[in-house]
JSON list of C-alpha atoms in Angstrom, two decimals:
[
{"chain": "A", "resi": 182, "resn": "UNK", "atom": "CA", "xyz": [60.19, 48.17, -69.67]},
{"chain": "A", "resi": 183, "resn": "UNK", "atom": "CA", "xyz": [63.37, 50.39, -70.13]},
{"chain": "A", "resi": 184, "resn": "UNK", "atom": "CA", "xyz": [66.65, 48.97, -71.47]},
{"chain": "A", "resi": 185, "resn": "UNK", "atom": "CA", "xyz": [69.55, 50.19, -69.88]},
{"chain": "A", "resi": 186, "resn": "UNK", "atom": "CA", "xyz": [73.35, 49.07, -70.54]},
{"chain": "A", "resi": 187, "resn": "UNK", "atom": "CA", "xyz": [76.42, 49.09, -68.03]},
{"chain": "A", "resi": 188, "resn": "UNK", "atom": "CA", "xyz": [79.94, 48.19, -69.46]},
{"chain": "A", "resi": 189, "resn": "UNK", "atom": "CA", "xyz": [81.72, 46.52, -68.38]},
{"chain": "A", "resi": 190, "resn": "UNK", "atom": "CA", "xyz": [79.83, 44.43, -65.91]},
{"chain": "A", "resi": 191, "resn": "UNK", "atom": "CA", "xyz": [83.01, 43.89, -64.13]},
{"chain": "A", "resi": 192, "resn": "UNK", "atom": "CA", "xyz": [86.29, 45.73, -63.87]},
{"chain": "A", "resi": 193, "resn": "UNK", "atom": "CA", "xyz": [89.38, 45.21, -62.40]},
{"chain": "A", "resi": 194, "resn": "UNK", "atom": "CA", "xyz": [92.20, 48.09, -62.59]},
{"chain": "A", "resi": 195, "resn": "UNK", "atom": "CA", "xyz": [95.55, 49.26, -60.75]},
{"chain": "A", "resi": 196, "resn": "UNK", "atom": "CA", "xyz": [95.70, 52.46, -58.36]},
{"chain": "A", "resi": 197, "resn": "UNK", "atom": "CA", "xyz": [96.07, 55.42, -60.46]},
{"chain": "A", "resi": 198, "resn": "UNK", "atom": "CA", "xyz": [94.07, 54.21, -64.26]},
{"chain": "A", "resi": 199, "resn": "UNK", "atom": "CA", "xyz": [91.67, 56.16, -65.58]},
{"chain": "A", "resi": 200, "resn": "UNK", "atom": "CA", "xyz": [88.58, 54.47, -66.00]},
{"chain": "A", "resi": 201, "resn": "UNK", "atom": "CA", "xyz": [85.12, 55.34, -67.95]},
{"chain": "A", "resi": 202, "resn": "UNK", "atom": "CA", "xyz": [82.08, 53.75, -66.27]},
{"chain": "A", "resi": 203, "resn": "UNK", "atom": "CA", "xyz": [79.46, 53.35, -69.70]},
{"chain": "A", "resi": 204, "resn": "UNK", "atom": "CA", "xyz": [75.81, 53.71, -69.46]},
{"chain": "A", "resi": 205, "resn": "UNK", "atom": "CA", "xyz": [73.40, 53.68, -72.10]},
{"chain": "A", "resi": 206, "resn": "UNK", "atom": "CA", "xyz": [69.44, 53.56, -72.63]},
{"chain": "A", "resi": 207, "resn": "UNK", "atom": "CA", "xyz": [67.07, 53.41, -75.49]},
{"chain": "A", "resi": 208, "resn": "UNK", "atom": "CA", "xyz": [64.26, 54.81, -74.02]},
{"chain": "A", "resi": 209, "resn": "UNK", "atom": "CA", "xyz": [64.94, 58.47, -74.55]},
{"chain": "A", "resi": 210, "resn": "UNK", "atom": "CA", "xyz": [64.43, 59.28, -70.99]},
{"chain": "A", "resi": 211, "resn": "UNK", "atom": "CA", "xyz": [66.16, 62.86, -70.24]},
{"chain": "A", "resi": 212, "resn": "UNK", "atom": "CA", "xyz": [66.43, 61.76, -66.16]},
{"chain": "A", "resi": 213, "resn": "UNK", "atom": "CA", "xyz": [69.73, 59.75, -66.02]},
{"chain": "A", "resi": 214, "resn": "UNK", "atom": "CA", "xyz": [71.62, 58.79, -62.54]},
{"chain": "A", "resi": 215, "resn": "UNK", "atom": "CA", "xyz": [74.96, 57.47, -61.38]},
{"chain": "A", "resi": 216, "resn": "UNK", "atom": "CA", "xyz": [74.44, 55.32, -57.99]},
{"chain": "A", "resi": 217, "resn": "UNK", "atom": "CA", "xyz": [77.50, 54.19, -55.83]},
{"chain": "A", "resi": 218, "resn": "UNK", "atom": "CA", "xyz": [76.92, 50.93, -53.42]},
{"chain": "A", "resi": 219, "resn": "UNK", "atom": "CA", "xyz": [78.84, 48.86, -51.60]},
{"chain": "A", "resi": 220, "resn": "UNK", "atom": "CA", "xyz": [77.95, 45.15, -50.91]},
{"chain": "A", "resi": 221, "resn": "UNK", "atom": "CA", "xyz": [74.94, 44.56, -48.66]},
{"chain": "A", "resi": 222, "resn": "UNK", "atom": "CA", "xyz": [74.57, 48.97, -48.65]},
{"chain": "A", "resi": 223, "resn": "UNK", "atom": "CA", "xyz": [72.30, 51.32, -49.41]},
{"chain": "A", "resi": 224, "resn": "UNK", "atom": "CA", "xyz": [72.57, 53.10, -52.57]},
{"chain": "A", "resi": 225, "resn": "UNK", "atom": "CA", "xyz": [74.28, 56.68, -52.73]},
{"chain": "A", "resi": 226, "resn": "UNK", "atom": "CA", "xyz": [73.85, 59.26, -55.63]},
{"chain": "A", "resi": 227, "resn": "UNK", "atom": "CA", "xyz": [76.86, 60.24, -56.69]},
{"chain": "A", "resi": 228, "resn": "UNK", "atom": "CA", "xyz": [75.57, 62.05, -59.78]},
{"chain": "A", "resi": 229, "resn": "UNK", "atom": "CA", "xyz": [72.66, 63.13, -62.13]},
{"chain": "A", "resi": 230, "resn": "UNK", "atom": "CA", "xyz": [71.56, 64.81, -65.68]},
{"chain": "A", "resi": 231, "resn": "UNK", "atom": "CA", "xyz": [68.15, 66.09, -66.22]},
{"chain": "A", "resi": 232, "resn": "UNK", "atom": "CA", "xyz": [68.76, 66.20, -70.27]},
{"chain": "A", "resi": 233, "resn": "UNK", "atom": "CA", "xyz": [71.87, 67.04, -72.51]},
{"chain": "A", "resi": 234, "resn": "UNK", "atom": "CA", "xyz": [74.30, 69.40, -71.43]},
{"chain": "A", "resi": 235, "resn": "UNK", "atom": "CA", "xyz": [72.61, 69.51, -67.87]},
{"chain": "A", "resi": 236, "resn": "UNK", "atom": "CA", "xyz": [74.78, 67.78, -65.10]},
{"chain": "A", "resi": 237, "resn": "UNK", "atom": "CA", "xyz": [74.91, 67.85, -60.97]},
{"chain": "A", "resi": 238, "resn": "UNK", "atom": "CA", "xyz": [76.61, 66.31, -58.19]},
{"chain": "A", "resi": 239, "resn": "UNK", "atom": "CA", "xyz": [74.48, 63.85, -55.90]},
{"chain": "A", "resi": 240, "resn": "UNK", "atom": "CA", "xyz": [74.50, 63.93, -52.33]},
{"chain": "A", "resi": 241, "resn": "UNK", "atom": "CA", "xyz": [77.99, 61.49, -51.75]},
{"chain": "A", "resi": 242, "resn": "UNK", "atom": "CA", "xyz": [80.81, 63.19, -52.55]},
{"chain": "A", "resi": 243, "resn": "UNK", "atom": "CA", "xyz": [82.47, 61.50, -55.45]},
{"chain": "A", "resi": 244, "resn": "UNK", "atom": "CA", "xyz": [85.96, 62.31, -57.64]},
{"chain": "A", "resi": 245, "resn": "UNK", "atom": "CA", "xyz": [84.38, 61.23, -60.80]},
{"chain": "A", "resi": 246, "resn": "UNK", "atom": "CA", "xyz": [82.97, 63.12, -63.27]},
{"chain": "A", "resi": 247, "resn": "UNK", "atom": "CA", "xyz": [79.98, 62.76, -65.76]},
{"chain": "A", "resi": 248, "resn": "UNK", "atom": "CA", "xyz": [79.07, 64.25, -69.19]},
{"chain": "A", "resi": 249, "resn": "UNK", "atom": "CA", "xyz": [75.77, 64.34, -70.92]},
{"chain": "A", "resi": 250, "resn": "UNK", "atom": "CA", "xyz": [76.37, 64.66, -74.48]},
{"chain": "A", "resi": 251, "resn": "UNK", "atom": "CA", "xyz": [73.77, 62.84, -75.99]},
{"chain": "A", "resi": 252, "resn": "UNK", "atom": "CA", "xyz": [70.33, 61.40, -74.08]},
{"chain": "A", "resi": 253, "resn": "UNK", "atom": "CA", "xyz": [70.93, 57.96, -74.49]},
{"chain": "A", "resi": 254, "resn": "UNK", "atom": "CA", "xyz": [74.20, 58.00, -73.17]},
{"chain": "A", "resi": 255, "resn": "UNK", "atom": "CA", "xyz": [75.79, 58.84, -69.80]},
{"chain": "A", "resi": 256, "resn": "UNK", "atom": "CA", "xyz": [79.35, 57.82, -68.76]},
{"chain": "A", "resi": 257, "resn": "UNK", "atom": "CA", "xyz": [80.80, 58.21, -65.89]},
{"chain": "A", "resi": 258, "resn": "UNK", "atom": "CA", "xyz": [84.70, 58.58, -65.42]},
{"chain": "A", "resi": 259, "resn": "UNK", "atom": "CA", "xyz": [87.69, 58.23, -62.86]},
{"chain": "A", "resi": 260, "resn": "UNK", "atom": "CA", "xyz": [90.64, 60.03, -64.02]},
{"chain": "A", "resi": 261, "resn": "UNK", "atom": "CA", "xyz": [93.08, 58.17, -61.17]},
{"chain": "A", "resi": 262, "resn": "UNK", "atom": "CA", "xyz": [91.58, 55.19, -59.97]},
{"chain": "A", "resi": 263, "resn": "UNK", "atom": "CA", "xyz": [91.94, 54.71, -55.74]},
{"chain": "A", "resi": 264, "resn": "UNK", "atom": "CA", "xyz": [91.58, 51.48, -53.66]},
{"chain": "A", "resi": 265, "resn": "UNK", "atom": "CA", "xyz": [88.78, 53.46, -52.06]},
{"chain": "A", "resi": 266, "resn": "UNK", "atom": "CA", "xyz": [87.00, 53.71, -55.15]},
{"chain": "A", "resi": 267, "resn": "UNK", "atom": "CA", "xyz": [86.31, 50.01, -55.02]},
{"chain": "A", "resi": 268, "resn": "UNK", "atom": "CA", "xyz": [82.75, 49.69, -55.31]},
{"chain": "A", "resi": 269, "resn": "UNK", "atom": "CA", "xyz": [79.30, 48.79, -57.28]},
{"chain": "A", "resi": 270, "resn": "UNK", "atom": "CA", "xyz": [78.33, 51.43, -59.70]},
{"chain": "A", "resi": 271, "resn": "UNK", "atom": "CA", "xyz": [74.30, 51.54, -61.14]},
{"chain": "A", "resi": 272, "resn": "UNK", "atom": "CA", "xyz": [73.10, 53.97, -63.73]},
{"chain": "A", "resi": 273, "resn": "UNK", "atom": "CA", "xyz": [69.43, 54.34, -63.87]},
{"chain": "A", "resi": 274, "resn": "UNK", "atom": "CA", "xyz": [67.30, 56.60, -66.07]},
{"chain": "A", "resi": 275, "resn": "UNK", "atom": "CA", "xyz": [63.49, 58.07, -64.69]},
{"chain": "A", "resi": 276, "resn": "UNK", "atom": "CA", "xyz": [60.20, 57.83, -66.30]},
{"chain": "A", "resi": 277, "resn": "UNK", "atom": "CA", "xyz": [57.80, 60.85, -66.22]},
{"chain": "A", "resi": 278, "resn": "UNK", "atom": "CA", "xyz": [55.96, 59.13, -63.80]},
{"chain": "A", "resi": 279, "resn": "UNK", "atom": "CA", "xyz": [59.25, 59.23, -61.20]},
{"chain": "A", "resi": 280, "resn": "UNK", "atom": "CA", "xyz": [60.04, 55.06, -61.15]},
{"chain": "A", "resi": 281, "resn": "UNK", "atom": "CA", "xyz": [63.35, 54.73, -61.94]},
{"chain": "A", "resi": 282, "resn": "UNK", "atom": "CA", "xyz": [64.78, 51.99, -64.38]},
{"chain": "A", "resi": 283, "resn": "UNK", "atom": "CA", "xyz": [68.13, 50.63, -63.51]},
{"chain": "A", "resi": 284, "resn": "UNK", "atom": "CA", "xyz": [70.87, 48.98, -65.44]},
{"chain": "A", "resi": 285, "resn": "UNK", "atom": "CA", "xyz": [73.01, 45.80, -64.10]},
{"chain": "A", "resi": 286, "resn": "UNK", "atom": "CA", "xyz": [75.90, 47.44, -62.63]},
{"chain": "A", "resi": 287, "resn": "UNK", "atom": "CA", "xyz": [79.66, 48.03, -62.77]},
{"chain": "A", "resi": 288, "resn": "UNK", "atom": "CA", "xyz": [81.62, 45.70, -59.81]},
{"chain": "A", "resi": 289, "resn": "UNK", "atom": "CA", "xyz": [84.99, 48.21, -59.95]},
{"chain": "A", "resi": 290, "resn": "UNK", "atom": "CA", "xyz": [87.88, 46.61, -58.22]},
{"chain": "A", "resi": 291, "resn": "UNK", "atom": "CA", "xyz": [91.14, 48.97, -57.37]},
{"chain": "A", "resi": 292, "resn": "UNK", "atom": "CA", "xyz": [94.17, 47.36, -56.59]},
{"chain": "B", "resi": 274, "resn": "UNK", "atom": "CA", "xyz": [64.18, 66.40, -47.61]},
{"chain": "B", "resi": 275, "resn": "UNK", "atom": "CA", "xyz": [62.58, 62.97, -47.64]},
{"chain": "B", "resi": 276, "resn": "UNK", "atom": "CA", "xyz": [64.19, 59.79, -46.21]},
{"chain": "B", "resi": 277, "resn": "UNK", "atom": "CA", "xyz": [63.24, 56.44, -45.78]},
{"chain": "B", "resi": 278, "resn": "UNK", "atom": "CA", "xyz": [64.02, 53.67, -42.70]},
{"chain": "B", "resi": 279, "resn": "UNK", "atom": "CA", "xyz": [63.93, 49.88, -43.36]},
{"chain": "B", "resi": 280, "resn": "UNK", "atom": "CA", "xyz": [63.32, 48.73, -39.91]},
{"chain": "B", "resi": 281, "resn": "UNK", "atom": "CA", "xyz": [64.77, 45.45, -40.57]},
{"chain": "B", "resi": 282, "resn": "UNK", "atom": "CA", "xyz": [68.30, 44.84, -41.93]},
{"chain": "B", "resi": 283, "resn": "UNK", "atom": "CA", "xyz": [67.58, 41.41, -42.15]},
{"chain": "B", "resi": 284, "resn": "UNK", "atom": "CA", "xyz": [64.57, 38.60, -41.95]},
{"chain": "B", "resi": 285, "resn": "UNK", "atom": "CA", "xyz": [65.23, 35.13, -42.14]},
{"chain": "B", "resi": 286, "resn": "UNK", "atom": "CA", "xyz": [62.22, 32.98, -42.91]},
{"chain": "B", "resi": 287, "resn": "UNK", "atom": "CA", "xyz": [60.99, 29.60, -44.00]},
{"chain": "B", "resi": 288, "resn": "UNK", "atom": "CA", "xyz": [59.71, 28.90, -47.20]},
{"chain": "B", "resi": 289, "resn": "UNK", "atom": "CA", "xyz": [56.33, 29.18, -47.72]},
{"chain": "B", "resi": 290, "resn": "UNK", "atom": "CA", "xyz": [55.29, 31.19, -44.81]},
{"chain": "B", "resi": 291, "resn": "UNK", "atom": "CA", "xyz": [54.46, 35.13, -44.67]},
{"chain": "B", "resi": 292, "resn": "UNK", "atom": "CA", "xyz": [56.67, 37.80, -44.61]},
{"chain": "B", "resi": 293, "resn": "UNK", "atom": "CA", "xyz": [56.46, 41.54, -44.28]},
{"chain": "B", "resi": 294, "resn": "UNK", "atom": "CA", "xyz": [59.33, 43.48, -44.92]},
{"chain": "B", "resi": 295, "resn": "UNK", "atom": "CA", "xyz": [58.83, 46.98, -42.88]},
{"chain": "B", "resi": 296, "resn": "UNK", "atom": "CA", "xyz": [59.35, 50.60, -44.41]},
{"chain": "B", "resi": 297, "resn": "UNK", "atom": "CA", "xyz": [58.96, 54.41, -42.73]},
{"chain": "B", "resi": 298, "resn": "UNK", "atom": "CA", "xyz": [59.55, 57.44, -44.85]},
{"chain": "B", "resi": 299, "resn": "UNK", "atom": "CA", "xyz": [59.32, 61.08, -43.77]},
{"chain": "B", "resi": 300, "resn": "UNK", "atom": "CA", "xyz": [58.93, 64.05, -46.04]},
{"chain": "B", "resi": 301, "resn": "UNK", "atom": "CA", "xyz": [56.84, 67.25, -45.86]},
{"chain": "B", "resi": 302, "resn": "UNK", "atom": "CA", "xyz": [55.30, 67.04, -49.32]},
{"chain": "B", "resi": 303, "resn": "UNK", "atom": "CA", "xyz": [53.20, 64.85, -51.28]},
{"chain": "B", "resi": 304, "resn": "UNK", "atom": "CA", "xyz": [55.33, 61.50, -52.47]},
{"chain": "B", "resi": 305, "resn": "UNK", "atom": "CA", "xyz": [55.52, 58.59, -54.47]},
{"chain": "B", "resi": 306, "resn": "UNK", "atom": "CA", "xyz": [56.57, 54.91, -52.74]},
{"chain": "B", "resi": 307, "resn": "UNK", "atom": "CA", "xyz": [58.50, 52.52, -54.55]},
{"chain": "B", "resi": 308, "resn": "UNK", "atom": "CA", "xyz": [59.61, 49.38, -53.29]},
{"chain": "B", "resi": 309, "resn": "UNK", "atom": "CA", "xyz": [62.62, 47.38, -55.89]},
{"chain": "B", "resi": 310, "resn": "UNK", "atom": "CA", "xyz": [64.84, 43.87, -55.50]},
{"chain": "B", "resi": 311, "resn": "UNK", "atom": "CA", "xyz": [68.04, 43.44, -56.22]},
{"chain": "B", "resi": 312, "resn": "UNK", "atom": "CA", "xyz": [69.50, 39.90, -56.98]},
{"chain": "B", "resi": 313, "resn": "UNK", "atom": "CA", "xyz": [73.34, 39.17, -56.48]},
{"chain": "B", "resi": 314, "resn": "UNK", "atom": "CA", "xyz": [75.41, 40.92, -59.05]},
{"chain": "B", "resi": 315, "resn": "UNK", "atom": "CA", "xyz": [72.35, 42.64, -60.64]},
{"chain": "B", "resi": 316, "resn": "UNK", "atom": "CA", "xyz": [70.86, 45.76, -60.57]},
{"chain": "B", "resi": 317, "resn": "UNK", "atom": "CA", "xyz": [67.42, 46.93, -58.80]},
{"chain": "B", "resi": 318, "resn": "UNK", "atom": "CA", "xyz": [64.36, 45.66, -60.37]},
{"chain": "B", "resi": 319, "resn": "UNK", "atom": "CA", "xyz": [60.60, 47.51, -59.53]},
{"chain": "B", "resi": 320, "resn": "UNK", "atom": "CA", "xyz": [58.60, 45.27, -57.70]},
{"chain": "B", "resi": 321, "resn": "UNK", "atom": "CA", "xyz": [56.11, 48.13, -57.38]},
{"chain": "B", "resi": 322, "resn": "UNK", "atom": "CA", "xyz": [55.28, 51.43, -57.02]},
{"chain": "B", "resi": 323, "resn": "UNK", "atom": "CA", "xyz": [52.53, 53.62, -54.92]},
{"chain": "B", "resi": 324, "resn": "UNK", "atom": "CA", "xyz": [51.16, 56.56, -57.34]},
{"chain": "B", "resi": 325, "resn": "UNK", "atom": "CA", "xyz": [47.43, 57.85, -55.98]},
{"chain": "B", "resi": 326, "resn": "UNK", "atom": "CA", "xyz": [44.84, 55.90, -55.57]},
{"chain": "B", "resi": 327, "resn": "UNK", "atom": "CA", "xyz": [44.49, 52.88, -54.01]},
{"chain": "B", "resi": 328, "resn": "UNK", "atom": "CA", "xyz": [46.46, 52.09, -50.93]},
{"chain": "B", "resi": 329, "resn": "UNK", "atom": "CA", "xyz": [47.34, 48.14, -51.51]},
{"chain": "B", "resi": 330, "resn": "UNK", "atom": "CA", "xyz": [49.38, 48.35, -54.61]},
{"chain": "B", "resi": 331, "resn": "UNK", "atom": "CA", "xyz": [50.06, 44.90, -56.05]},
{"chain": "B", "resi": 332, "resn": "UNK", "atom": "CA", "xyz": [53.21, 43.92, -57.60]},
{"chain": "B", "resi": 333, "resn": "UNK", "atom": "CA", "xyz": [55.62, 41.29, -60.12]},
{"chain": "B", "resi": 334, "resn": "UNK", "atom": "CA", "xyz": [56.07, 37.66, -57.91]},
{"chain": "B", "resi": 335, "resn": "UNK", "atom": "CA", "xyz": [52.45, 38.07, -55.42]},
{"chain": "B", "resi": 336, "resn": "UNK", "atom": "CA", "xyz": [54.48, 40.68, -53.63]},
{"chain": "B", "resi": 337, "resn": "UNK", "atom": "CA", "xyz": [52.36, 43.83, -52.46]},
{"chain": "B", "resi": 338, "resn": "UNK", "atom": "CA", "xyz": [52.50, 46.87, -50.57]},
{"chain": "B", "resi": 339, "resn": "UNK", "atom": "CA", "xyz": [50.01, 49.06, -49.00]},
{"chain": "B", "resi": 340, "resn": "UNK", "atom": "CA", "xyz": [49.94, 53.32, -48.33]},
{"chain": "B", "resi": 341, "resn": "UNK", "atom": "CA", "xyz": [49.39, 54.09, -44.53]},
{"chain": "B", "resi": 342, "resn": "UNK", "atom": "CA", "xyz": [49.51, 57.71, -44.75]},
{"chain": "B", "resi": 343, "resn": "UNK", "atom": "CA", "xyz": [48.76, 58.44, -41.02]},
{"chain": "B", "resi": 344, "resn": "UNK", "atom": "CA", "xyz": [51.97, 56.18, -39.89]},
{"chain": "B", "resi": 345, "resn": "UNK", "atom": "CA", "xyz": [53.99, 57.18, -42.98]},
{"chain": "B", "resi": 346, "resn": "UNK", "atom": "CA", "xyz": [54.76, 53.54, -43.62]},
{"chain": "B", "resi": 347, "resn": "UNK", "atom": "CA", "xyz": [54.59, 51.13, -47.39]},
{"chain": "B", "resi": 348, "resn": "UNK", "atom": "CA", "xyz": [55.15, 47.96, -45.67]},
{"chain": "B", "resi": 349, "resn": "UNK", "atom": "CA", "xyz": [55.56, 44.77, -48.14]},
{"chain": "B", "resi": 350, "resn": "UNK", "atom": "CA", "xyz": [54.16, 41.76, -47.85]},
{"chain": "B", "resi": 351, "resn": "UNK", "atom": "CA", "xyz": [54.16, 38.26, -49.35]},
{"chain": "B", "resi": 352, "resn": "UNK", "atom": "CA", "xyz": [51.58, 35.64, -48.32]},
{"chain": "B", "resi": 353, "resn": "UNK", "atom": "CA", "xyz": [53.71, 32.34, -49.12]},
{"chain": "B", "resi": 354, "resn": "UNK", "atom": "CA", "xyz": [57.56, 33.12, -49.96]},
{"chain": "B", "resi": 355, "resn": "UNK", "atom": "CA", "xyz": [59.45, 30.92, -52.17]},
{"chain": "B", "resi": 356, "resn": "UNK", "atom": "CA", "xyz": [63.36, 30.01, -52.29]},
{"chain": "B", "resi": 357, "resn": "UNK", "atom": "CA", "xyz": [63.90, 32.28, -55.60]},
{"chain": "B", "resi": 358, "resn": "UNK", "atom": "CA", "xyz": [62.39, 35.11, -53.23]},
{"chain": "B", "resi": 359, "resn": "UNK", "atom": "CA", "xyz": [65.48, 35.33, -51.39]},
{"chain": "B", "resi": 360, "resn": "UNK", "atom": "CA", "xyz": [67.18, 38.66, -52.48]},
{"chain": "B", "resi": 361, "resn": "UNK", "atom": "CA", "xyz": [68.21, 42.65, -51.31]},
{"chain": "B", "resi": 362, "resn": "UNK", "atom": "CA", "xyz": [65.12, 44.38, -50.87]},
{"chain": "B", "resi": 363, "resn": "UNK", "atom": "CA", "xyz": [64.93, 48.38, -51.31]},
{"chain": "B", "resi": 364, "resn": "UNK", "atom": "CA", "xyz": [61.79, 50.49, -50.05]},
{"chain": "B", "resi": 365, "resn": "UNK", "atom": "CA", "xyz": [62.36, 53.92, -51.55]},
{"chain": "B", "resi": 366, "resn": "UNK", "atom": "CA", "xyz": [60.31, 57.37, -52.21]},
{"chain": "B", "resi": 367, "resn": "UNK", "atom": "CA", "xyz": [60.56, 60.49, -54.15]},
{"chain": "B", "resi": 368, "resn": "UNK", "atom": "CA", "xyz": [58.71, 63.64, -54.31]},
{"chain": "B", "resi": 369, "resn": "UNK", "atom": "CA", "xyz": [56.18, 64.49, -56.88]},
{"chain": "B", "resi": 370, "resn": "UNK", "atom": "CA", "xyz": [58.17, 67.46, -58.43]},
{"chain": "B", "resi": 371, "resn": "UNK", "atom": "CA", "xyz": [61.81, 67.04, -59.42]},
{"chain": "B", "resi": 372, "resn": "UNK", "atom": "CA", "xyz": [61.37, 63.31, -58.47]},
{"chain": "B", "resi": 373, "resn": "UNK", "atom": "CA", "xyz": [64.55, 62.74, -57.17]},
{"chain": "B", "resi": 374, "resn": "UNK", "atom": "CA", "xyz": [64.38, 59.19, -55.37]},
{"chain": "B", "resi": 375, "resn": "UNK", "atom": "CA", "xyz": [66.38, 58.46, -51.78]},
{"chain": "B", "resi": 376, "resn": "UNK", "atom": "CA", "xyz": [66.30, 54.47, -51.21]},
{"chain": "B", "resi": 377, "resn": "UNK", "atom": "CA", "xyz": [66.26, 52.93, -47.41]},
{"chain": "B", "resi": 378, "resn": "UNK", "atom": "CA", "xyz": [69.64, 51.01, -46.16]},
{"chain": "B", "resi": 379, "resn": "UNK", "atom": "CA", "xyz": [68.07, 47.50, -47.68]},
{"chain": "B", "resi": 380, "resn": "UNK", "atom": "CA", "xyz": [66.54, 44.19, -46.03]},
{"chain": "B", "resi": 381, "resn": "UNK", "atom": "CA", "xyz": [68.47, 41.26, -47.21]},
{"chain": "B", "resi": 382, "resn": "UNK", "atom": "CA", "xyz": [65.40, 38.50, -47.12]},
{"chain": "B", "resi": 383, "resn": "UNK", "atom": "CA", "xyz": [66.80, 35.28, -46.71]},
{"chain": "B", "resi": 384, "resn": "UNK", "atom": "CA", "xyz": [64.18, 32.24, -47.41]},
{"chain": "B", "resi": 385, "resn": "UNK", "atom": "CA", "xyz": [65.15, 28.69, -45.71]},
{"chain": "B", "resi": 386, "resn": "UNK", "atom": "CA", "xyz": [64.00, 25.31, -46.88]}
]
């Protein structure tokens, strides 16, 4: 089973913060993804990296940006926080065989 | 492009009966079937997955799921829910090349006493 870490689990910040969404896995997958979802929704890519130094934008347009420095690590960040980025935020990382593992989440609040 | 329908947005049931939580997908290639849970405030969690092979996969908690190529469904069923069952369910698929996954809107499966 893959380990995956989201921090924070929970974040609450004012209209116009930068934030950094962290997400981290020990498995040395190269597939890593950044999911948005609101409550009760389906889940929206909002970006992926296929290995270091290789990142795309998803299918929902988004105004945060990723980097893929190392494999294990894959942050995601806001550089002015907006009400209407108030959302859940999942980072998952793929197998060769295509399952994808998925960490706990980010609950972002924007007030 | 492949994309997946959960015919159900929600399904309330009593404990200890059956339940089968519908899914269509479409694509024009080849495709792996995944169905996942997600529990409030947690991430998605494989229940199972649909590879080659056999069509009834068999998952974690007596869920399983079976491969009806013809009607392009992976419906999943449990015989006898239980209270703990009650969760967000996701059906989703992904093709067998870049693997790229798109997820259905969700059933939220709600088991009564």
């Amino acid at each position: 089973e893959a380990d995956i870490y989201q921090t924070p689990r929970y974040l609450v910040i004012g209209t116009g913060k930068k934030i950094t969404l962290e997400c981290s896995q020990t498995m040395g997958h190269d597939k890593m993804y950044w999911y948005q979802q609101d409550p009760g929704m389906e889940l929206h890519l909002i970006h992926y990296s296929y290995g270091v130094n290789s990142t795309e934008k998803g299918d929902l347009s988004s105004e945060s940006t990723v980097s893929r420095i190392r494999t294990e690590h894959f942050p995601l960040t806001l550089e002015s926080a907006r009400p209407s980025h108030t959302s859940q935020y999942l980072c998952a990382s793929r197998t060769g065989r295509a399952e994808q593992y998925f960490g706990p989440g980010t609950r972002l609040t924007v007030t | 492009a492949q994309s997946v329908t959960q015919l159900d947005s929600q399904v309330p049931v009593f404990e200890e009966a059956p339940v089968e939580l519908r899914c269509n997908y479409s694509s024009s290639v080849s495709v792996y079937l995944f169905w996942y849970v997600q529990y409030p405030n947690q991430g998605l969690q494989l229940l199972l997955k649909y590879l080659s092979g056999s069509t009834l996969v068999k998952g974690i908690n007596g869920f399983e799921a079976e491969f009806n190529k013809s009607q392009t469904s992976f419906h999943l069923r449990k015989p006898s829910v239980h209270i703990s069952d009650t969760a967000e369910y996701f059906c989703a698929v992904s093709d067998m090349g870049a693997g790229d996954m798109r997820f259905g809107a969700g059933t939220r499966l709600t088991v009564k006493p």
